[in-house]
Amino acid sequence: MHTRKQGLRDGPMNHAASPPAGPDVVVYTEIVRTTLAGSGHLMERVIEVSRRALQAREDQARTPRESHSVMHARQHLERVAFVLFERFAGALEQAVAKGADQNQTATRSLFSVQFDELELMDESQLSENVERARARQSLAEAVTAPLAELNALMSAAQGQSSVDPGHNPLQPELFLQAMQAVVGQMQPSDEVRRDWMTHLAEAMGAELRTLYLQLIAQMQESGIKPAGYAVRQQGGNYVYVKPAGEEGHAPGFGPEAAPWCRGDAQAPAKPAAGTDHTLLTLHQLRRLLRGELADGPTPEIPFSERFSREFESTPSHAAAPSPDFDITVPAAFEALQEMKQVDHMMERLGNRGPLGTTAAAATAPQNPKAALGQALSMEVVALMLDNIARDGRLLWPVQQLVKKLEPALLKLAVADPRFFSDKDHPARRLLQEMTDRSLAFESIDTPGFESFMQPLIDVMGPLTHSSIEDQEPFGHALDQLLDAWATREKKREHERLRAIDALRHAEQRNLLAARMWQEMRSLPQIEVVPAEVARFLLGPWTQVMAQARLDDTSGSNDPGRYREAVDALIWSAQPQLTRINVGRLARLVPKLLSRLHAGLVAIDYPPTDTERFFELLMQLHQQAFEPDRSAQAPPPSHPKRSKAPTMETDEPWIAPSEAVESGFMDALADPQPGNAADEALDPISTGIAPHREMAVGTWVNLQVEGKWERTQLSWIGSHGNLFLFTNTYGHTQSMTRRLLDRLVARGTLQIISGQTVVAGALDAVAQTALRNSLDTGY
């Protein structure tokens, strides 16, 4: 589907397409054009600053190896500087031309690593993620304040009443993307690329800050006033807050763009300030997820002995150093540092109370690698549970239950450290079921909450005091919970399945009808019948033929002989033809009307619409018995017949019985039709994730007949044009893609949870590891 906004986002000047071409738009267009045209010279200055920085590092190098490494990076940069300069402008134009989808994804968060994808990454991908995050951080520190003001001016120049960073095609993220693209084309080694990007990002930040300040002054001199930031209130309305001054921030870029800093309802809470998690980096977390730190056979040469041989041996051994001495020394000291961090982490866990002491005492392997793995496992569990317990979407009784699970899960982290990376592990499923199902309740007073909580309380008590040696206690608890909830939700599930069956049937019929529409549309006679008849044939009657095909078991080419009725209807709707053979018309009409009526009844077509069409048909038939006056008087001037209506395949037709079964919300019967304000509300600009990011299981607040209710996306049609929501009472609401777009834009459908609570908590763990990697070099 192409939304109303999509046509505006196809090129560098896309955002200027929506408002009328006023003086502010002229200024905006000229600024974007000249900035893109001069971006190559900006990159030239960035390269020169970086080259000088590398030269200074080379001059200050303490070892020959460091000097040689930096010199190699500098010389390589000098060789390709002209190519980087020449290609940058084109790369930036391409980055800008990709429009809002890329911009939305790229600026969503500085920390974009997902926990469940980390295990699949190789060392190069890890390095690139850390490098990209470090570069973004460097740019964010330089441009945060001027970028906020520039975003406000850019939005205002395009006639927007609120600030949308997506309306600024000069976002720093796009400059960074273009720079990374042209650097990648030079195919530098990982070490050279890291050296380059460290200085290129810093220099780019300084250049962009200067550029933004110049553009701000230019737009202010042109009389452009900044727009305000739209903030959604609890009731769904918006208030517009003017951008802050020099200390303001630019939503959508830099550290403040992390989900927990945006007040995003679906984001986990920010880790506690001041907590030291230096043990956890992306590199170590990936090792843990891959099982590289699992307890195994003792190495042939223990680490302590290797360290003694390499670095504490007698002077006679020192005369014959290992050929990889430069590599071995830092690796050995890194290992020693890791073990110190293990001790610190165990001490922190012990400070959490008896549960931490118990878990820490269980971690006493002789193998240092296994000790590190167990310590990391416990660190991940502790962080994950902290994120879940502080998640603002969860009601406080659920948060308390999560905290009570901590002793058992810390023990499990030692016995089975991969439980958090295995989506089907009973412990992870238990956490996921209890937290996600709890989102159905807006408060502890919501009907059904007590019956939801009681099984949880019954199960959690024994589990928190169990001796955890494997996953079995969690599997038993999960089975108990699912059985208890299944009894309570039996009616809810029955209604949901009935609704899904109705929508699936409608979807299949609409797919068949679309094919039949193509066949009917190619008939030459369809252009000469009255437009109302053409609409009937291309609309309801294709549904009739499709329904007959779905119900048919005989293999007939024309089940119900409904296709045969098409030719008869087309002939009977042309008075200039029926006058020639009135007798045939008299014989045809009873059979035709009977067949039309039977077909419309088969699809439960509304009786009022049926009567209206039959009245029109009778009027056309009556004209056959009236004299033809066309030969007695000049033919009247008729307006040119409009073409037969086109079919909107993304807006399926739902039969009334199917609408009742699924609680269908008809966009045409929407009591609040779209207006100018609705059209101006872009899902991206309002901060609400568009439906394309919604998955089955997503909880939303939906306004139905003026009242808000909590409901869950429980089914999406195979072609993505039908959606079904089910609330905790089993009541269903279904809608088309078009209506969903409209409700999201209007703010009457608000996403509560875009991903599972556990997945969000684990992603936050990966984000913590990424932040630590920026500081430690991972």
PDB file of C-alpha atoms in Angstrom, residues 560-693:
ATOM      1  CA  GLY A 560     -24.144 -20.949  -9.771  1.00  0.00           C
ATOM      2  CA  ARG A 561     -24.094 -19.706 -13.392  1.00  0.00           C
ATOM      3  CA  TYR A 562     -23.220 -16.277 -12.004  1.00  0.00           C
ATOM      4  CA  ARG A 563     -20.720 -15.526 -14.780  1.00  0.00           C
ATOM      5  CA  GLU A 564     -23.448 -16.239 -17.325  1.00  0.00           C
ATOM      6  CA  ALA A 565     -25.603 -13.618 -15.605  1.00  0.00           C
ATOM      7  CA  VAL A 566     -22.981 -10.954 -16.372  1.00  0.00           C
ATOM      8  CA  ASP A 567     -23.671 -10.988 -20.125  1.00  0.00           C
ATOM      9  CA  ALA A 568     -27.421 -10.975 -19.514  1.00  0.00           C
ATOM     10  CA  LEU A 569     -27.179  -8.043 -17.120  1.00  0.00           C
ATOM     11  CA  ILE A 570     -24.988  -6.023 -19.485  1.00  0.00           C
ATOM     12  CA  TRP A 571     -27.468  -6.540 -22.364  1.00  0.00           C
ATOM     13  CA  SER A 572     -30.533  -5.780 -20.249  1.00  0.00           C
ATOM     14  CA  ALA A 573     -29.004  -2.523 -18.956  1.00  0.00           C
ATOM     15  CA  GLN A 574     -28.824  -0.998 -22.471  1.00  0.00           C
ATOM     16  CA  PRO A 575     -32.293   0.300 -23.525  1.00  0.00           C
ATOM     17  CA  GLN A 576     -31.132   0.951 -27.077  1.00  0.00           C
ATOM     18  CA  LEU A 577     -30.626  -2.824 -27.398  1.00  0.00           C
ATOM     19  CA  THR A 578     -33.591  -4.124 -25.370  1.00  0.00           C
ATOM     20  CA  ARG A 579     -36.050  -2.034 -27.464  1.00  0.00           C
ATOM     21  CA  ILE A 580     -35.120  -4.150 -30.451  1.00  0.00           C
ATOM     22  CA  ASN A 581     -36.146  -7.383 -28.705  1.00  0.00           C
ATOM     23  CA  VAL A 582     -38.628  -6.606 -25.951  1.00  0.00           C
ATOM     24  CA  GLY A 583     -39.851 -10.185 -25.920  1.00  0.00           C
ATOM     25  CA  ARG A 584     -36.414 -11.502 -25.024  1.00  0.00           C
ATOM     26  CA  LEU A 585     -36.184  -8.934 -22.215  1.00  0.00           C
ATOM     27  CA  ALA A 586     -39.565 -10.027 -20.832  1.00  0.00           C
ATOM     28  CA  ARG A 587     -38.435 -13.668 -20.765  1.00  0.00           C
ATOM     29  CA  LEU A 588     -34.998 -12.799 -19.313  1.00  0.00           C
ATOM     30  CA  VAL A 589     -35.900 -10.455 -16.459  1.00  0.00           C
ATOM     31  CA  PRO A 590     -37.506 -12.952 -14.013  1.00  0.00           C
ATOM     32  CA  LYS A 591     -34.609 -15.401 -14.284  1.00  0.00           C
ATOM     33  CA  LEU A 592     -32.024 -12.600 -14.116  1.00  0.00           C
ATOM     34  CA  LEU A 593     -33.523 -10.977 -11.031  1.00  0.00           C
ATOM     35  CA  SER A 594     -33.808 -14.340  -9.312  1.00  0.00           C
ATOM     36  CA  ARG A 595     -30.174 -15.154  -9.992  1.00  0.00           C
ATOM     37  CA  LEU A 596     -28.988 -11.706  -8.918  1.00  0.00           C
ATOM     38  CA  HIS A 597     -30.966 -11.984  -5.704  1.00  0.00           C
ATOM     39  CA  ALA A 598     -29.620 -15.471  -4.932  1.00  0.00           C
ATOM     40  CA  GLY A 599     -26.049 -14.368  -5.498  1.00  0.00           C
ATOM     41  CA  LEU A 600     -26.351 -11.309  -3.276  1.00  0.00           C
ATOM     42  CA  VAL A 601     -27.957 -13.344  -0.508  1.00  0.00           C
ATOM     43  CA  ALA A 602     -25.016 -15.776  -0.688  1.00  0.00           C
ATOM     44  CA  ILE A 603     -22.603 -13.000   0.313  1.00  0.00           C
ATOM     45  CA  ASP A 604     -25.017 -11.453   2.820  1.00  0.00           C
ATOM     46  CA  TYR A 605     -25.169  -8.279   0.761  1.00  0.00           C
ATOM     47  CA  PRO A 606     -27.101  -5.535   2.606  1.00  0.00           C
ATOM     48  CA  PRO A 607     -30.827  -5.638   1.625  1.00  0.00           C
ATOM     49  CA  THR A 608     -31.045  -1.853   1.326  1.00  0.00           C
ATOM     50  CA  ASP A 609     -28.233  -1.808  -1.219  1.00  0.00           C
ATOM     51  CA  THR A 610     -29.856  -4.703  -3.070  1.00  0.00           C
ATOM     52  CA  GLU A 611     -33.184  -2.865  -3.287  1.00  0.00           C
ATOM     53  CA  ARG A 612     -31.489   0.307  -4.477  1.00  0.00           C
ATOM     54  CA  PHE A 613     -29.748  -1.523  -7.331  1.00  0.00           C
ATOM     55  CA  PHE A 614     -32.894  -3.415  -8.329  1.00  0.00           C
ATOM     56  CA  GLU A 615     -34.829  -0.139  -8.537  1.00  0.00           C
ATOM     57  CA  LEU A 616     -32.188   1.245 -10.901  1.00  0.00           C
ATOM     58  CA  LEU A 617     -32.334  -1.927 -13.009  1.00  0.00           C
ATOM     59  CA  MET A 618     -36.131  -1.783 -13.235  1.00  0.00           C
ATOM     60  CA  GLN A 619     -35.925   1.811 -14.485  1.00  0.00           C
ATOM     61  CA  LEU A 620     -33.479   0.726 -17.217  1.00  0.00           C
ATOM     62  CA  HIS A 621     -35.756  -2.176 -18.175  1.00  0.00           C
ATOM     63  CA  GLN A 622     -38.819   0.087 -18.271  1.00  0.00           C
ATOM     64  CA  GLN A 623     -37.146   2.277 -20.883  1.00  0.00           C
ATOM     65  CA  ALA A 624     -37.327  -0.647 -23.337  1.00  0.00           C
ATOM     66  CA  PHE A 625     -41.125  -0.163 -23.489  1.00  0.00           C
ATOM     67  CA  GLU A 626     -40.894   3.583 -24.103  1.00  0.00           C
ATOM     68  CA  PRO A 627     -40.577   5.018 -27.654  1.00  0.00           C
ATOM     69  CA  ASP A 628     -37.101   5.850 -28.819  1.00  0.00           C
ATOM     70  CA  ARG A 629     -37.020   9.619 -29.289  1.00  0.00           C
ATOM     71  CA  SER A 630     -33.432   9.728 -30.436  1.00  0.00           C
ATOM     72  CA  ALA A 631     -34.483   9.648 -34.125  1.00  0.00           C
ATOM     73  CA  GLN A 632     -37.128  12.379 -33.695  1.00  0.00           C
ATOM     74  CA  ALA A 633     -34.926  14.991 -32.045  1.00  0.00           C
ATOM     75  CA  PRO A 634     -31.277  15.929 -32.026  1.00  0.00           C
ATOM     76  CA  PRO A 635     -29.373  13.819 -29.538  1.00  0.00           C
ATOM     77  CA  PRO A 636     -28.824  15.675 -26.266  1.00  0.00           C
ATOM     78  CA  SER A 637     -25.331  16.562 -25.291  1.00  0.00           C
ATOM     79  CA  HIS A 638     -24.315  14.005 -22.679  1.00  0.00           C
ATOM     80  CA  PRO A 639     -21.253  14.439 -20.525  1.00  0.00           C
ATOM     81  CA  LYS A 640     -18.465  12.055 -21.311  1.00  0.00           C
ATOM     82  CA  ARG A 641     -19.102   8.758 -19.585  1.00  0.00           C
ATOM     83  CA  SER A 642     -16.721   8.202 -16.709  1.00  0.00           C
ATOM     84  CA  LYS A 643     -14.597   5.137 -16.861  1.00  0.00           C
ATOM     85  CA  ALA A 644     -15.632   2.090 -14.906  1.00  0.00           C
ATOM     86  CA  PRO A 645     -14.494   2.312 -11.313  1.00  0.00           C
ATOM     87  CA  THR A 646     -11.130   0.949 -10.363  1.00  0.00           C
ATOM     88  CA  MET A 647     -10.771  -1.640  -7.649  1.00  0.00           C
ATOM     89  CA  GLU A 648      -8.861  -0.825  -4.462  1.00  0.00           C
ATOM     90  CA  THR A 649      -7.335  -4.182  -3.676  1.00  0.00           C
ATOM     91  CA  ASP A 650      -5.951  -2.899  -0.367  1.00  0.00           C
ATOM     92  CA  GLU A 651      -9.485  -2.189   0.947  1.00  0.00           C
ATOM     93  CA  PRO A 652     -11.236  -5.566   1.087  1.00  0.00           C
ATOM     94  CA  TRP A 653     -15.004  -5.906   1.268  1.00  0.00           C
ATOM     95  CA  ILE A 654     -16.309  -7.549   4.429  1.00  0.00           C
ATOM     96  CA  ALA A 655     -19.747  -9.142   4.476  1.00  0.00           C
ATOM     97  CA  PRO A 656     -22.082  -7.984   7.273  1.00  0.00           C
ATOM     98  CA  SER A 657     -22.029 -11.418   8.940  1.00  0.00           C
ATOM     99  CA  GLU A 658     -18.200 -11.390   8.844  1.00  0.00           C
ATOM    100  CA  ALA A 659     -18.199  -7.880  10.251  1.00  0.00           C
ATOM    101  CA  VAL A 660     -20.348  -9.027  13.182  1.00  0.00           C
ATOM    102  CA  GLU A 661     -18.124 -12.035  13.866  1.00  0.00           C
ATOM    103  CA  SER A 662     -14.916  -9.959  13.897  1.00  0.00           C
ATOM    104  CA  GLY A 663     -16.126  -6.599  15.225  1.00  0.00           C
ATOM    105  CA  PHE A 664     -15.199  -4.964  11.930  1.00  0.00           C
ATOM    106  CA  MET A 665     -14.661  -1.200  12.031  1.00  0.00           C
ATOM    107  CA  ASP A 666     -15.699   0.185   8.653  1.00  0.00           C
ATOM    108  CA  ALA A 667     -13.566   3.113   7.477  1.00  0.00           C
ATOM    109  CA  LEU A 668     -16.511   4.463   5.456  1.00  0.00           C
ATOM    110  CA  ALA A 669     -18.718   4.428   8.556  1.00  0.00           C
ATOM    111  CA  ASP A 670     -16.024   6.019  10.722  1.00  0.00           C
ATOM    112  CA  PRO A 671     -17.778   8.616  12.900  1.00  0.00           C
ATOM    113  CA  GLN A 672     -14.653  10.776  12.771  1.00  0.00           C
ATOM    114  CA  PRO A 673     -13.731  10.996   9.084  1.00  0.00           C
ATOM    115  CA  GLY A 674     -10.302  12.244   8.172  1.00  0.00           C
ATOM    116  CA  ASN A 675      -9.877  15.986   8.119  1.00  0.00           C
ATOM    117  CA  ALA A 676      -7.068  18.430   7.506  1.00  0.00           C
ATOM    118  CA  ALA A 677      -5.716  17.943  11.026  1.00  0.00           C
ATOM    119  CA  ASP A 678      -5.701  14.171  10.560  1.00  0.00           C
ATOM    120  CA  GLU A 679      -3.884  14.496   7.273  1.00  0.00           C
ATOM    121  CA  ALA A 680      -1.184  16.572   8.960  1.00  0.00           C
ATOM    122  CA  LEU A 681      -0.557  13.938  11.622  1.00  0.00           C
ATOM    123  CA  ASP A 682       2.133  11.692  10.232  1.00  0.00           C
ATOM    124  CA  PRO A 683       2.720   8.514  12.336  1.00  0.00           C
ATOM    125  CA  ILE A 684       6.449   9.195  12.134  1.00  0.00           C
ATOM    126  CA  SER A 685       6.185  12.802  13.274  1.00  0.00           C
ATOM    127  CA  THR A 686       3.929  11.917  16.189  1.00  0.00           C
ATOM    128  CA  GLY A 687       6.423   9.464  17.574  1.00  0.00           C
ATOM    129  CA  ILE A 688       4.064   6.501  17.189  1.00  0.00           C
ATOM    130  CA  ALA A 689       5.469   3.452  15.485  1.00  0.00           C
ATOM    131  CA  PRO A 690       3.629   2.847  12.204  1.00  0.00           C
ATOM    132  CA  HIS A 691       1.649  -0.371  11.855  1.00  0.00           C
ATOM    133  CA  ARG A 692       4.318  -1.918   9.626  1.00  0.00           C
ATOM    134  CA  GLU A 693       6.400  -2.390  12.765  1.00  0.00           C
TER     135      GLU A 693
END
